[in-house]
CSV table of C-alpha atoms and ligand atoms in Angstrom, one decimal:
chain,number,residue,atom,x,y,z
A,1,MET,CA,-22.3,-19.1,25.5
A,2,ASP,CA,-23.0,-17.9,21.9
A,3,LYS,CA,-21.6,-20.3,19.4
A,4,PHE,CA,-20.5,-19.4,15.8
A,5,ASP,CA,-19.2,-21.3,12.8
A,6,VAL,CA,-16.5,-18.7,12.2
A,7,VAL,CA,-15.1,-16.0,14.4
A,8,ILE,CA,-12.7,-13.4,12.9
A,9,ILE,CA,-10.4,-11.4,15.1
A,10,GLY,CA,-9.6,-8.0,13.5
A,11,SER,CA,-11.7,-6.0,11.2
A,12,GLY,CA,-9.2,-4.6,8.7
A,13,PRO,CA,-9.7,-5.3,5.0
A,14,GLY,CA,-8.6,-9.0,5.6
A,15,GLY,CA,-11.0,-9.5,8.5
A,16,TYR,CA,-14.1,-7.7,7.4
A,17,VAL,CA,-14.0,-9.0,3.9
A,18,ALA,CA,-13.6,-12.6,5.3
A,19,ALA,CA,-16.6,-12.0,7.5
A,20,ILE,CA,-18.8,-10.9,4.6
A,21,ARG,CA,-17.8,-13.9,2.5
A,22,SER,CA,-18.2,-16.3,5.4
A,23,ALA,CA,-21.8,-15.0,6.0
A,24,GLN,CA,-22.5,-15.2,2.2
A,25,LEU,CA,-21.5,-18.9,2.4
A,26,GLY,CA,-24.2,-19.4,5.1
A,27,LEU,CA,-21.8,-19.7,8.0
A,28,LYS,CA,-22.8,-18.1,11.3
A,29,THR,CA,-20.1,-15.4,11.6
A,30,ALA,CA,-18.8,-13.0,14.3
A,31,ILE,CA,-16.1,-10.4,14.1
A,32,ILE,CA,-14.1,-8.9,17.0
A,33,GLU,CA,-12.5,-5.5,16.9
A,34,LYS,CA,-10.6,-3.8,19.8
A,35,ASP,CA,-10.9,-0.3,18.3
A,36,PRO,CA,-14.2,1.6,18.4
A,37,GLU,CA,-14.3,1.8,14.6
A,38,LEU,CA,-14.2,-1.1,12.1
A,39,GLY,CA,-11.9,-1.1,9.1
A,40,GLY,CA,-8.4,-1.5,10.8
A,41,THR,CA,-5.3,0.4,9.7
A,42,CYS,CA,-6.3,0.7,6.1
A,43,LEU,CA,-9.6,2.5,6.6
A,44,ASN,CA,-8.7,4.5,9.8
A,45,VAL,CA,-5.0,5.4,9.6
A,46,GLY,CA,-3.6,4.0,6.4
A,47,CYS,CA,-4.7,3.6,2.8
A,48,ILE,CA,-7.9,5.7,2.9
A,49,PRO,CA,-6.9,8.8,4.9
A,50,SER,CA,-3.5,9.0,3.0
A,51,LYS,CA,-5.3,8.8,-0.4
A,52,ALA,CA,-7.7,11.5,0.8
A,53,LEU,CA,-4.7,13.8,1.6
A,54,LEU,CA,-2.9,12.8,-1.6
A,55,ALA,CA,-6.0,13.8,-3.6
A,56,SER,CA,-6.4,17.1,-1.8
A,57,SER,CA,-2.7,18.1,-1.9
A,58,ASP,CA,-2.6,17.1,-5.6
A,59,HIS,CA,-5.5,19.5,-6.3
A,60,PHE,CA,-3.6,22.2,-4.4
A,61,THR,CA,-0.6,21.6,-6.6
A,62,PHE,CA,-2.8,21.7,-9.7
A,63,ALA,CA,-4.3,25.0,-8.6
A,64,LYS,CA,-0.8,26.5,-7.9
A,65,LYS,CA,1.3,25.1,-10.8
A,66,GLU,CA,-0.9,23.5,-13.5
A,67,ALA,CA,-4.2,25.4,-13.8
A,68,ALA,CA,-2.6,28.4,-15.6
A,69,LYS,CA,-1.4,26.1,-18.4
A,70,HIS,CA,-5.0,25.4,-19.1
A,71,GLY,CA,-5.9,29.1,-19.1
A,72,ILE,CA,-7.4,29.0,-15.7
A,73,VAL,CA,-6.0,31.9,-13.7
A,74,LEU,CA,-6.4,31.4,-10.0
A,75,ASP,CA,-5.3,34.2,-7.7
A,76,LYS,CA,-4.5,34.2,-4.0
A,77,ILE,CA,-4.5,30.4,-3.7
A,78,ARG,CA,-4.1,29.5,0.0
A,79,LEU,CA,-4.3,26.4,2.0
A,80,ASP,CA,-7.0,25.7,4.5
A,81,LEU,CA,-5.4,22.7,6.3
A,82,GLY,CA,-8.3,22.4,8.8
A,83,THR,CA,-10.8,21.9,6.0
A,84,MET,CA,-8.5,19.4,4.3
A,85,LEU,CA,-8.1,17.3,7.4
A,86,THR,CA,-11.8,17.5,8.2
A,87,ARG,CA,-12.7,16.2,4.7
A,88,LYS,CA,-10.2,13.3,5.2
A,89,ASP,CA,-11.8,12.5,8.5
A,90,LYS,CA,-15.3,12.5,6.9
A,91,VAL,CA,-14.1,10.1,4.1
A,92,VAL,CA,-12.8,7.8,6.8
A,93,LYS,CA,-16.1,8.0,8.8
A,94,THR,CA,-18.2,7.3,5.7
A,95,LEU,CA,-16.2,4.2,5.0
A,96,THR,CA,-16.0,2.8,8.5
A,97,GLY,CA,-19.7,3.4,8.9
A,98,GLY,CA,-20.2,1.6,5.6
A,99,VAL,CA,-18.3,-1.4,6.9
A,100,ARG,CA,-20.5,-1.5,10.0
A,101,ALA,CA,-23.6,-1.3,7.7
A,102,LEU,CA,-22.2,-4.2,5.7
A,103,MET,CA,-21.8,-6.3,8.8
A,104,LYS,CA,-25.4,-5.6,9.8
A,105,GLY,CA,-26.6,-6.3,6.2
A,106,ASN,CA,-24.8,-9.6,6.1
A,107,LYS,CA,-25.9,-10.6,9.7
A,108,VAL,CA,-22.3,-10.7,11.0
A,109,THR,CA,-22.3,-10.2,14.8
A,110,VAL,CA,-19.8,-7.4,15.8
A,111,PHE,CA,-18.1,-7.5,19.2
A,112,THR,CA,-16.0,-4.5,20.4
A,113,GLY,CA,-13.1,-5.5,22.6
A,114,LEU,CA,-9.8,-7.3,22.6
A,115,GLY,CA,-10.3,-10.8,21.3
A,116,SER,CA,-8.0,-13.5,22.7
A,117,ILE,CA,-8.2,-17.2,22.1
A,118,SER,CA,-8.6,-18.8,25.5
A,119,GLU,CA,-8.4,-22.3,24.1
A,120,PRO,CA,-9.1,-23.8,20.7
A,121,GLY,CA,-12.7,-23.2,20.0
A,122,LYS,CA,-13.2,-20.4,22.5
A,123,VAL,CA,-12.6,-16.7,22.3
A,124,ARG,CA,-12.7,-14.2,25.1
A,125,ILE,CA,-13.7,-10.6,24.4
A,126,GLN,CA,-12.5,-7.9,26.8
A,127,PRO,CA,-14.1,-4.6,26.1
A,128,ASN,CA,-12.3,-1.4,27.1
A,129,ASP,CA,-14.8,-1.0,29.9
A,130,GLY,CA,-17.1,-3.6,31.3
A,131,SER,CA,-16.8,-7.3,31.9
A,132,PRO,CA,-15.5,-9.9,29.5
A,133,ASN,CA,-17.6,-12.2,27.4
A,134,GLU,CA,-16.7,-15.6,26.0
A,135,ILE,CA,-17.9,-17.1,22.7
A,136,ALA,CA,-17.4,-20.4,21.1
A,137,ALA,CA,-16.3,-21.0,17.5
A,138,ASP,CA,-15.6,-24.0,15.2
A,139,HIS,CA,-13.1,-21.9,13.2
A,140,ILE,CA,-11.1,-18.9,14.4
A,141,VAL,CA,-9.4,-16.6,11.9
A,142,ILE,CA,-6.6,-14.3,13.2
A,143,ALA,CA,-6.6,-11.1,11.1
A,144,THR,CA,-4.8,-8.8,13.5
A,145,GLY,CA,-2.6,-7.0,10.9
A,146,SER,CA,0.6,-5.1,11.5
A,147,VAL,CA,2.0,-2.0,13.3
A,148,PRO,CA,4.8,0.4,12.3
A,149,VAL,CA,8.3,-0.7,13.2
A,150,ASN,CA,9.4,1.4,16.2
A,151,LEU,CA,13.2,1.7,16.4
A,152,PRO,CA,14.7,2.2,19.9
A,153,ASN,CA,17.1,5.0,18.8
A,154,MET,CA,14.3,6.9,17.1
A,155,ALA,CA,11.3,5.8,19.1
A,156,PHE,CA,7.9,7.4,18.3
A,157,ASP,CA,7.0,10.2,20.7
A,158,GLY,CA,3.6,11.0,19.0
A,159,ASN,CA,4.6,14.6,18.4
A,160,THR,CA,8.1,15.1,16.8
A,161,ILE,CA,9.1,11.6,15.9
A,162,VAL,CA,6.0,10.1,14.4
A,163,SER,CA,4.6,7.1,12.5
A,164,SER,CA,2.2,7.4,9.6
A,165,THR,CA,-0.7,7.7,11.9
A,166,GLU,CA,0.4,11.1,13.3
A,167,ALA,CA,1.7,12.3,9.9
A,168,LEU,CA,-1.9,12.1,8.6
A,169,CYS,CA,-3.0,14.9,11.0
A,170,PHE,CA,-0.3,17.5,11.6
A,171,ASP,CA,-2.3,20.6,12.6
A,172,GLN,CA,0.1,22.8,10.7
A,173,VAL,CA,2.5,22.3,7.8
A,174,PRO,CA,5.9,21.5,9.3
A,175,ALA,CA,8.6,23.8,7.9
A,176,LYS,CA,11.1,21.0,7.7
A,177,PHE,CA,9.9,17.4,7.4
A,178,LEU,CA,12.3,14.5,7.5
A,179,VAL,CA,11.3,11.1,6.2
A,180,ILE,CA,13.3,8.0,7.2
A,181,GLY,CA,12.7,5.3,4.6
A,182,ALA,CA,11.8,5.7,0.9
A,183,GLY,CA,9.1,3.0,0.8
A,184,ALA,CA,5.4,3.5,0.0
A,185,ILE,CA,4.6,5.3,3.3
A,186,GLY,CA,7.6,7.7,3.2
A,187,LEU,CA,7.1,8.6,-0.4
A,188,GLU,CA,3.3,9.1,-0.2
A,189,LEU,CA,3.4,11.2,3.1
A,190,GLY,CA,6.5,13.0,2.0
A,191,SER,CA,4.7,14.0,-1.2
A,192,VAL,CA,1.6,15.2,0.8
A,193,TRP,CA,3.6,17.6,3.0
A,194,ASN,CA,6.0,18.7,0.2
A,195,ARG,CA,2.9,19.7,-1.9
A,196,LEU,CA,1.5,21.6,1.1
A,197,GLY,CA,4.7,23.6,1.6
A,198,SER,CA,7.1,21.6,3.8
A,199,GLU,CA,10.8,21.3,2.9
A,200,VAL,CA,11.0,17.5,2.7
A,201,THR,CA,14.1,15.4,2.9
A,202,VAL,CA,14.0,11.6,2.5
A,203,LEU,CA,16.8,9.5,4.0
A,204,GLU,CA,17.1,6.0,2.6
A,205,PHE,CA,19.5,3.2,3.5
A,206,LEU,CA,19.5,1.5,0.1
A,207,PRO,CA,21.0,3.0,-3.1
A,208,ARG,CA,17.5,3.4,-4.5
A,209,ILE,CA,13.9,4.4,-3.6
A,210,ALA,CA,10.7,2.2,-3.8
A,211,VAL,CA,12.5,-1.1,-3.4
A,212,GLY,CA,10.5,-4.0,-4.9
A,213,PHE,CA,9.5,-2.0,-7.9
A,214,ASP,CA,11.3,-1.9,-11.3
A,215,LEU,CA,14.6,0.0,-10.8
A,216,GLU,CA,14.3,2.1,-14.0
A,217,MET,CA,10.8,3.2,-13.1
A,218,SER,CA,11.8,3.9,-9.5
A,219,ASN,CA,14.7,6.1,-10.7
A,220,LEU,CA,12.3,8.0,-12.9
A,221,LEU,CA,9.9,8.5,-10.0
A,222,GLN,CA,12.8,9.8,-7.9
A,223,ARG,CA,13.7,12.2,-10.6
A,224,SER,CA,10.1,13.4,-10.8
A,225,LEU,CA,9.8,13.8,-7.0
A,226,THR,CA,13.1,15.7,-6.9
A,227,ALA,CA,11.8,18.1,-9.6
A,228,GLN,CA,8.8,18.6,-7.3
A,229,GLY,CA,11.1,19.8,-4.5
A,230,MET,CA,11.8,16.6,-2.4
A,231,LYS,CA,15.4,16.0,-1.5
A,232,PHE,CA,16.8,12.5,-1.4
A,233,HIS,CA,19.8,11.1,0.4
A,234,LEU,CA,20.4,7.5,-0.7
A,235,GLU,CA,22.8,5.0,0.9
A,236,THR,CA,22.2,7.0,4.1
A,237,LYS,CA,21.6,5.0,7.2
A,238,VAL,CA,19.9,6.8,10.1
A,239,GLY,CA,21.3,5.7,13.4
A,240,SER,CA,19.4,7.9,15.8
A,241,VAL,CA,17.1,10.9,16.2
A,242,LYS,CA,17.2,13.2,19.2
A,243,VAL,CA,14.7,15.8,20.1
A,244,THR,CA,15.5,19.0,22.0
A,245,ASN,CA,13.0,21.7,22.6
A,246,GLY,CA,10.6,20.2,20.0
A,247,ARG,CA,13.3,20.1,17.2
A,248,ALA,CA,14.7,16.9,16.0
A,249,VAL,CA,18.2,16.1,14.8
A,250,ALA,CA,18.8,12.8,13.0
A,251,THR,CA,22.3,11.4,12.8
A,252,ALA,CA,23.1,9.3,9.8
A,253,THR,CA,26.0,7.8,8.0
A,254,LYS,CA,26.7,8.0,4.3
A,255,GLY,CA,29.8,6.4,2.8
A,256,GLY,CA,31.6,6.4,6.2
A,257,GLU,CA,30.8,10.1,6.8
A,258,GLU,CA,28.5,11.3,9.6
A,259,LEU,CA,25.6,13.6,8.6
A,260,LYS,CA,23.1,15.5,10.7
A,261,PHE,CA,19.6,16.5,9.6
A,262,GLU,CA,17.4,18.9,11.5
A,263,ALA,CA,13.7,18.9,11.3
A,264,ASP,CA,10.4,20.0,12.9
A,265,LYS,CA,8.8,16.6,12.4
A,266,VAL,CA,10.4,13.2,11.6
A,267,LEU,CA,8.4,10.4,10.0
A,268,VAL,CA,9.9,7.0,10.7
A,269,SER,CA,8.6,4.8,7.9
A,270,VAL,CA,11.1,1.9,7.9
A,271,GLY,CA,8.6,-0.9,7.6
A,272,ARG,CA,5.7,-2.5,9.5
A,273,ARG,CA,5.7,-5.7,11.6
A,274,ALA,CA,3.1,-8.4,12.1
A,275,PHE,CA,0.9,-7.7,15.1
A,276,ALA,CA,-0.4,-10.7,17.1
A,277,GLU,CA,-0.1,-9.4,20.6
A,278,GLY,CA,-3.0,-10.1,23.0
A,279,VAL,CA,-4.6,-12.6,20.7
A,280,GLY,CA,-3.3,-15.5,22.8
A,281,ALA,CA,-1.5,-17.2,19.9
A,282,ASP,CA,1.8,-17.5,21.8
A,283,LYS,CA,0.1,-19.1,24.9
A,284,LEU,CA,-1.6,-21.7,22.7
A,285,GLY,CA,1.6,-22.5,21.0
A,286,VAL,CA,0.7,-21.2,17.6
A,287,ALA,CA,3.9,-21.4,15.5
A,288,MET,CA,5.5,-18.1,14.5
A,289,ASP,CA,8.5,-17.4,12.2
A,290,GLU,CA,11.6,-15.4,13.1
A,291,ARG,CA,9.9,-12.1,12.2
A,292,GLY,CA,6.9,-12.7,14.6
A,293,ARG,CA,4.5,-13.7,11.7
A,294,ILE,CA,2.1,-16.5,12.3
A,295,LYS,CA,3.0,-19.5,10.2
A,296,VAL,CA,0.3,-21.0,8.1
A,297,ASP,CA,0.0,-23.7,5.4
A,298,GLU,CA,-1.4,-23.2,1.9
A,299,ASN,CA,-4.9,-23.3,3.4
A,300,PHE,CA,-4.2,-20.6,6.0
A,301,ARG,CA,-4.2,-23.2,8.8
A,302,THR,CA,-1.9,-22.6,11.7
A,303,ASN,CA,-0.4,-25.6,13.5
A,304,ILE,CA,-3.4,-25.6,16.0
A,305,PRO,CA,-6.5,-27.2,14.5
A,306,GLY,CA,-9.4,-24.7,14.0
A,307,ILE,CA,-7.1,-21.6,14.1
A,308,TYR,CA,-6.3,-19.8,10.9
A,309,ALA,CA,-4.4,-16.6,10.0
A,310,ILE,CA,-4.5,-14.1,7.1
A,311,GLY,CA,-3.2,-10.7,6.0
A,312,ASP,CA,-0.3,-8.7,7.4
A,313,VAL,CA,0.1,-11.1,10.4
A,314,ILE,CA,1.3,-13.8,8.0
A,315,ALA,CA,4.1,-13.8,5.4
A,316,GLY,CA,3.8,-11.9,2.1
A,317,PRO,CA,3.4,-8.3,1.0
A,318,MET,CA,1.6,-6.1,3.6
A,319,LEU,CA,-1.1,-5.0,1.3
A,320,ALA,CA,-4.9,-4.6,1.9
A,321,HIS,CA,-5.8,-6.4,-1.3
A,322,LYS,CA,-3.6,-9.3,-0.5
A,323,ALA,CA,-5.3,-9.6,2.9
A,324,GLU,CA,-8.7,-9.4,1.3
A,325,GLU,CA,-8.0,-12.2,-1.1
A,326,GLU,CA,-6.6,-14.4,1.7
A,327,GLY,CA,-9.6,-13.7,3.8
A,328,ILE,CA,-12.0,-14.8,1.1
A,329,ALA,CA,-9.9,-17.9,0.2
A,330,CYS,CA,-9.6,-18.8,3.9
A,331,VAL,CA,-13.3,-18.9,4.6
A,332,GLU,CA,-14.1,-20.5,1.3
A,333,LEU,CA,-11.7,-23.3,2.3
A,334,ILE,CA,-13.4,-23.5,5.7
A,335,ALA,CA,-16.7,-23.9,3.9
A,336,GLY,CA,-15.3,-26.7,1.8
A,337,LYS,CA,-14.9,-24.7,-1.4
A,338,ALA,CA,-11.7,-24.3,-3.5
A,339,GLY,CA,-10.3,-20.9,-2.2
A,340,HIS,CA,-7.1,-19.8,-3.8
A,341,VAL,CA,-4.8,-16.7,-4.0
A,342,ASN,CA,-2.5,-16.2,-7.0
A,343,TYR,CA,0.6,-14.7,-5.3
A,344,GLU,CA,2.3,-14.3,-8.7
A,345,VAL,CA,-0.1,-11.5,-9.7
A,346,ILE,CA,-0.5,-9.1,-6.8
A,347,PRO,CA,-0.1,-5.4,-7.9
A,348,GLY,CA,1.7,-2.9,-5.7
A,349,ILE,CA,1.2,0.8,-6.0
A,350,ILE,CA,2.8,4.0,-4.6
A,351,TYR,CA,0.2,6.8,-4.9
A,352,THR,CA,2.5,9.7,-5.6
A,353,ASN,CA,2.2,11.9,-8.7
A,354,PRO,CA,3.1,10.2,-11.0
A,355,GLU,CA,1.9,7.0,-9.3
A,356,LEU,CA,4.1,3.9,-9.6
A,357,ALA,CA,2.4,0.6,-10.1
A,358,GLY,CA,4.0,-2.8,-10.6
A,359,VAL,CA,2.9,-6.4,-10.9
A,360,GLY,CA,4.8,-9.6,-11.4
A,361,LEU,CA,8.5,-9.7,-12.2
A,362,THR,CA,10.7,-6.6,-12.6
A,363,GLU,CA,13.5,-6.5,-15.1
A,364,GLU,CA,16.1,-7.0,-12.3
A,365,GLN,CA,14.2,-10.0,-10.9
A,366,ALA,CA,14.0,-11.6,-14.4
A,367,LYS,CA,17.8,-11.1,-14.8
A,368,GLU,CA,18.5,-12.6,-11.3
A,369,GLU,CA,16.5,-15.6,-12.3
A,370,SER,CA,18.3,-15.7,-15.7
A,371,ARG,CA,15.1,-15.7,-17.5
A,372,LYS,CA,15.1,-14.9,-21.2
A,373,VAL,CA,12.7,-12.0,-21.6
A,374,ARG,CA,11.6,-9.3,-24.0
A,375,ILE,CA,10.9,-5.8,-22.9
A,376,GLY,CA,8.4,-3.4,-24.4
A,377,LYS,CA,8.1,0.3,-23.3
A,378,PHE,CA,6.0,3.2,-24.3
A,379,PRO,CA,6.1,6.8,-23.0
A,380,PHE,CA,3.0,8.8,-22.2
A,381,ARG,CA,4.4,11.8,-24.0
A,382,ALA,CA,3.5,10.0,-27.2
A,383,ASN,CA,-0.1,9.4,-26.1
A,384,GLY,CA,-2.8,11.8,-27.4
A,385,ARG,CA,-4.9,11.7,-24.3
A,386,ALA,CA,-2.0,12.4,-22.0
A,387,LEU,CA,-1.1,15.4,-24.1
A,388,ALA,CA,-4.7,16.6,-24.1
A,389,ASN,CA,-4.6,16.3,-20.3
A,390,GLU,CA,-1.3,18.1,-20.1
A,391,ASP,CA,-0.1,15.2,-18.0
A,392,VAL,CA,2.6,13.4,-20.0
A,393,GLU,CA,4.9,12.1,-17.4
A,394,GLY,CA,5.8,8.4,-17.2
A,395,TRP,CA,6.0,5.1,-19.1
A,396,VAL,CA,4.5,1.7,-19.4
A,397,LYS,CA,6.9,-1.2,-19.4
A,398,PHE,CA,6.3,-4.9,-20.0
A,399,ILE,CA,8.4,-7.9,-19.3
A,400,ALA,CA,7.4,-10.8,-21.5
A,401,ASP,CA,8.7,-14.3,-21.6
A,402,GLY,CA,11.3,-14.6,-24.4
A,403,GLU,CA,9.9,-17.8,-25.8
A,404,THR,CA,6.2,-17.9,-25.0
A,405,ASP,CA,5.5,-14.1,-24.9
A,406,ARG,CA,3.5,-14.6,-21.7
A,407,ILE,CA,3.5,-11.4,-19.7
A,408,LEU,CA,5.7,-12.0,-16.6
A,409,GLY,CA,5.5,-8.5,-15.2
A,410,ALA,CA,4.7,-4.8,-15.9
A,411,SER,CA,5.2,-1.4,-14.5
A,412,VAL,CA,3.2,1.8,-15.0
A,413,LEU,CA,4.4,5.3,-14.0
A,414,ASN,CA,1.6,7.8,-14.6
A,415,HIS,CA,-0.8,10.0,-12.8
A,416,ALA,CA,-3.4,7.2,-13.3
A,417,ALA,CA,-1.1,4.2,-13.0
A,418,SER,CA,-3.2,2.7,-10.1
A,419,GLU,CA,-6.1,2.3,-12.5
A,420,LEU,CA,-4.1,1.4,-15.6
A,421,ILE,CA,-2.4,-1.5,-14.0
A,422,ALA,CA,-5.7,-3.3,-13.4
A,423,GLU,CA,-6.0,-4.3,-17.1
A,424,ILE,CA,-2.5,-5.8,-17.1
A,425,VAL,CA,-3.3,-7.7,-13.9
A,426,ALA,CA,-6.4,-9.2,-15.5
A,427,VAL,CA,-4.6,-10.3,-18.6
A,428,MET,CA,-1.8,-11.8,-16.4
A,429,GLU,CA,-4.4,-13.6,-14.3
A,430,PHE,CA,-5.6,-15.3,-17.5
A,431,GLY,CA,-2.0,-16.2,-18.5
A,432,GLY,CA,-2.1,-13.7,-21.4
A,433,SER,CA,0.7,-12.7,-23.7
A,434,SER,CA,1.9,-9.2,-24.8
A,435,GLU,CA,0.4,-10.1,-28.2
A,436,ASP,CA,-3.0,-10.7,-26.6
A,437,LEU,CA,-2.9,-7.3,-25.0
A,438,GLY,CA,-1.5,-5.6,-28.1
A,439,ARG,CA,-4.2,-7.0,-30.3
A,440,THR,CA,-7.0,-6.0,-27.9
A,441,VAL,CA,-9.0,-2.9,-29.0
A,442,HIS,CA,-8.5,0.0,-26.7
A,443,ALA,CA,-10.8,3.1,-27.0
A,444,HIS,CA,-9.3,6.2,-28.4
A,445,PRO,CA,-8.2,8.6,-27.0
A,446,THR,CA,-7.4,7.0,-23.7
A,447,LEU,CA,-4.3,6.6,-21.5
A,448,SER,CA,-4.9,2.9,-21.8
A,449,GLU,CA,-3.7,3.1,-25.4
A,450,ALA,CA,-0.2,3.5,-23.9
A,451,VAL,CA,-0.6,0.1,-22.2
A,452,LYS,CA,-1.5,-1.4,-25.6
A,453,GLU,CA,1.4,0.3,-27.3
A,454,ALA,CA,3.9,-0.9,-24.7
A,455,ALA,CA,2.6,-4.4,-25.2
A,456,LEU,CA,3.1,-3.9,-29.0
A,457,ALA,CA,6.6,-2.6,-28.3
A,458,VAL,CA,7.6,-6.1,-27.0
A,459,GLU,CA,7.5,-7.2,-30.7
A,460,LYS,CA,8.9,-3.8,-31.8
A,461,ARG,CA,5.6,-2.9,-33.5
A,462,ALA,CA,4.4,0.1,-31.4
A,463,ILE,CA,2.6,2.5,-33.7
A,464,HIS,CA,3.1,6.0,-32.3
A,465,ILE,CA,6.8,5.9,-31.6
A,466,GLY,CA,10.0,4.6,-33.3
A,467,ASN,CA,10.9,1.0,-32.4
A,468,ARG,CA,14.5,0.2,-31.7
B,1,LIG,P1,9.0,-0.3,3.4
B,1,LIG,O1,9.5,-1.5,4.0
B,1,LIG,O2,8.2,-0.3,2.2
B,1,LIG,O3,10.2,0.8,3.3
B,1,LIG,C1,11.1,1.1,4.3
B,1,LIG,C2,12.4,1.6,3.8
B,1,LIG,O4,13.1,2.1,4.9
B,1,LIG,C3,13.3,0.6,3.1
B,1,LIG,O5,13.6,1.1,1.8
B,1,LIG,C4,14.5,0.5,4.0
B,1,LIG,O6,15.7,0.3,3.3
B,1,LIG,C5,14.5,1.9,4.7
B,1,LIG,N1,15.2,1.9,6.0
B,1,LIG,C6,15.0,1.0,7.0
B,1,LIG,N2,15.8,1.4,8.0
B,1,LIG,C7,16.4,2.6,7.7
B,1,LIG,C8,17.3,3.5,8.4
B,1,LIG,N3,17.8,3.2,9.6
B,1,LIG,N4,17.8,4.6,7.7
B,1,LIG,C9,17.4,4.8,6.4
B,1,LIG,N5,16.5,4.0,5.8
B,1,LIG,C10,16.0,2.9,6.4
B,1,LIG,O7,8.2,0.4,4.6
B,1,LIG,P2,7.0,1.4,4.7
B,1,LIG,O8,7.0,2.5,3.6
B,1,LIG,O9,7.0,1.9,6.1
B,1,LIG,O10,5.7,0.6,4.5
B,1,LIG,C11,5.3,-0.5,5.4
B,1,LIG,C12,4.5,-1.5,4.7
B,1,LIG,O11,3.2,-1.0,4.4
B,1,LIG,C13,5.1,-2.0,3.4
B,1,LIG,O12,4.9,-3.4,3.4
B,1,LIG,C14,4.2,-1.3,2.4
B,1,LIG,O13,4.1,-2.1,1.2
B,1,LIG,C15,2.9,-1.2,3.0
B,1,LIG,N6,2.2,0.0,2.5
B,1,LIG,C16,1.8,0.0,1.2
B,1,LIG,C17,1.2,1.1,0.7
B,1,LIG,C18,0.7,1.1,-0.7
B,1,LIG,O14,0.6,0.0,-1.3
B,1,LIG,N7,0.5,2.2,-1.3
B,1,LIG,C19,1.1,2.4,1.4
B,1,LIG,C20,1.6,2.2,2.8
B,1,LIG,C21,2.1,1.1,3.2
């Protein structure tokens, strides 16, 4: 029987990054993946293909609506959806192939098949075809991720009522596209098909979209997406979706009133749940919480010695970068090093246009915690580069401690918010203040000057706008 120091079950960003770090630390490492391709949800049916379609559909919108403003006259613009989807698939293939090459380069052994822990220290691998194999491991890391929540009254049928997986590859643009849930998935995929010509309606149970992000910024995003043609019904709870002859009708309640929505395709994006089925955790008595997530201590150890868990299968935000950091910290701790994840500073991003990025506390959370804070804001319409780009939507907003000035949180709403937030994240990681950021030289002309200006606005000393 082959024996390894570390065996990782699941090759998503949590698992494969953990495997690389483990090998770097000199540990004999194996990774087990049930799907034919490595990379998990993120690379195959999540972050990467959705960003590929968001980029393509954004270019399509630019060609149709924005190019003329720059004096670029494009006639007869038409969509070639087949090419768009093929390009997306190519991007995915390049990256999943890249992960396989990284495994080889780092001498990580890859097993294809369903990995299940038969007993502490032993993992059985059952390939789709062929006989099972068993390997031994001193340390086993469960990184099996999450799956979309499938509600019984609107169960996925893979064709009309779909999850994000199918909404990444419709072979034609649905005339009417209904999205249930205004979280990251609903807003991103709703944006893609809206840009490509669908009539998109989003139904959301809460009185707001993008829960978890700063309310003011979320409302601005909603306004912007509405201007782009998306329709929103808030405080609308979908009870069921029925399909007859390929057409769906969703029944929802809003303020005691029953509403019906018809559509060609319905995306149910009401959250994801931890996925630990088949891994054998239940049989071994690995403790789980009430939401089916594996319970771990601060060192990612489960209650069974030698078994660890990271990423979406444990508590915390279901984000690829959170899983990656946990994977690294977990194997560093296994190797006797000081691994650590700073949960206070994990950015979240919704990749619409404008993108919405947030990190740390929101204004509402600061209020709930009765923290004394100062707020600084700056609009991109007052930023030279944004004007030069003809892309002036959005704001930067800082929440700083009222006494120490330490940055507690920030939000960026902008076409480039996903990149702009990184600077703020780095300053927060070092415990920096709004003054630190405001006194840092930022190249001119750049969008990042709006970040500096918003930091200066905390002390009411922004340069390019009046301070109130
Ligand atoms: P989510 O949990 O972010 O949002 C689901 C929304 O559905 C909530 O606002 C909820 O109130 C609403 N909802 C639930 N039941 C409903 C009903 N019956 N009727 C109407 N509304 C209902 O879930 P989402 O968007 O599916 O994402 C799942 C996970 O994946 C999240 O943890 C998210 O952070 C992560 N993710 C992150 C991405 C990113 O960072 N860009 C992209 C995609 C996913």
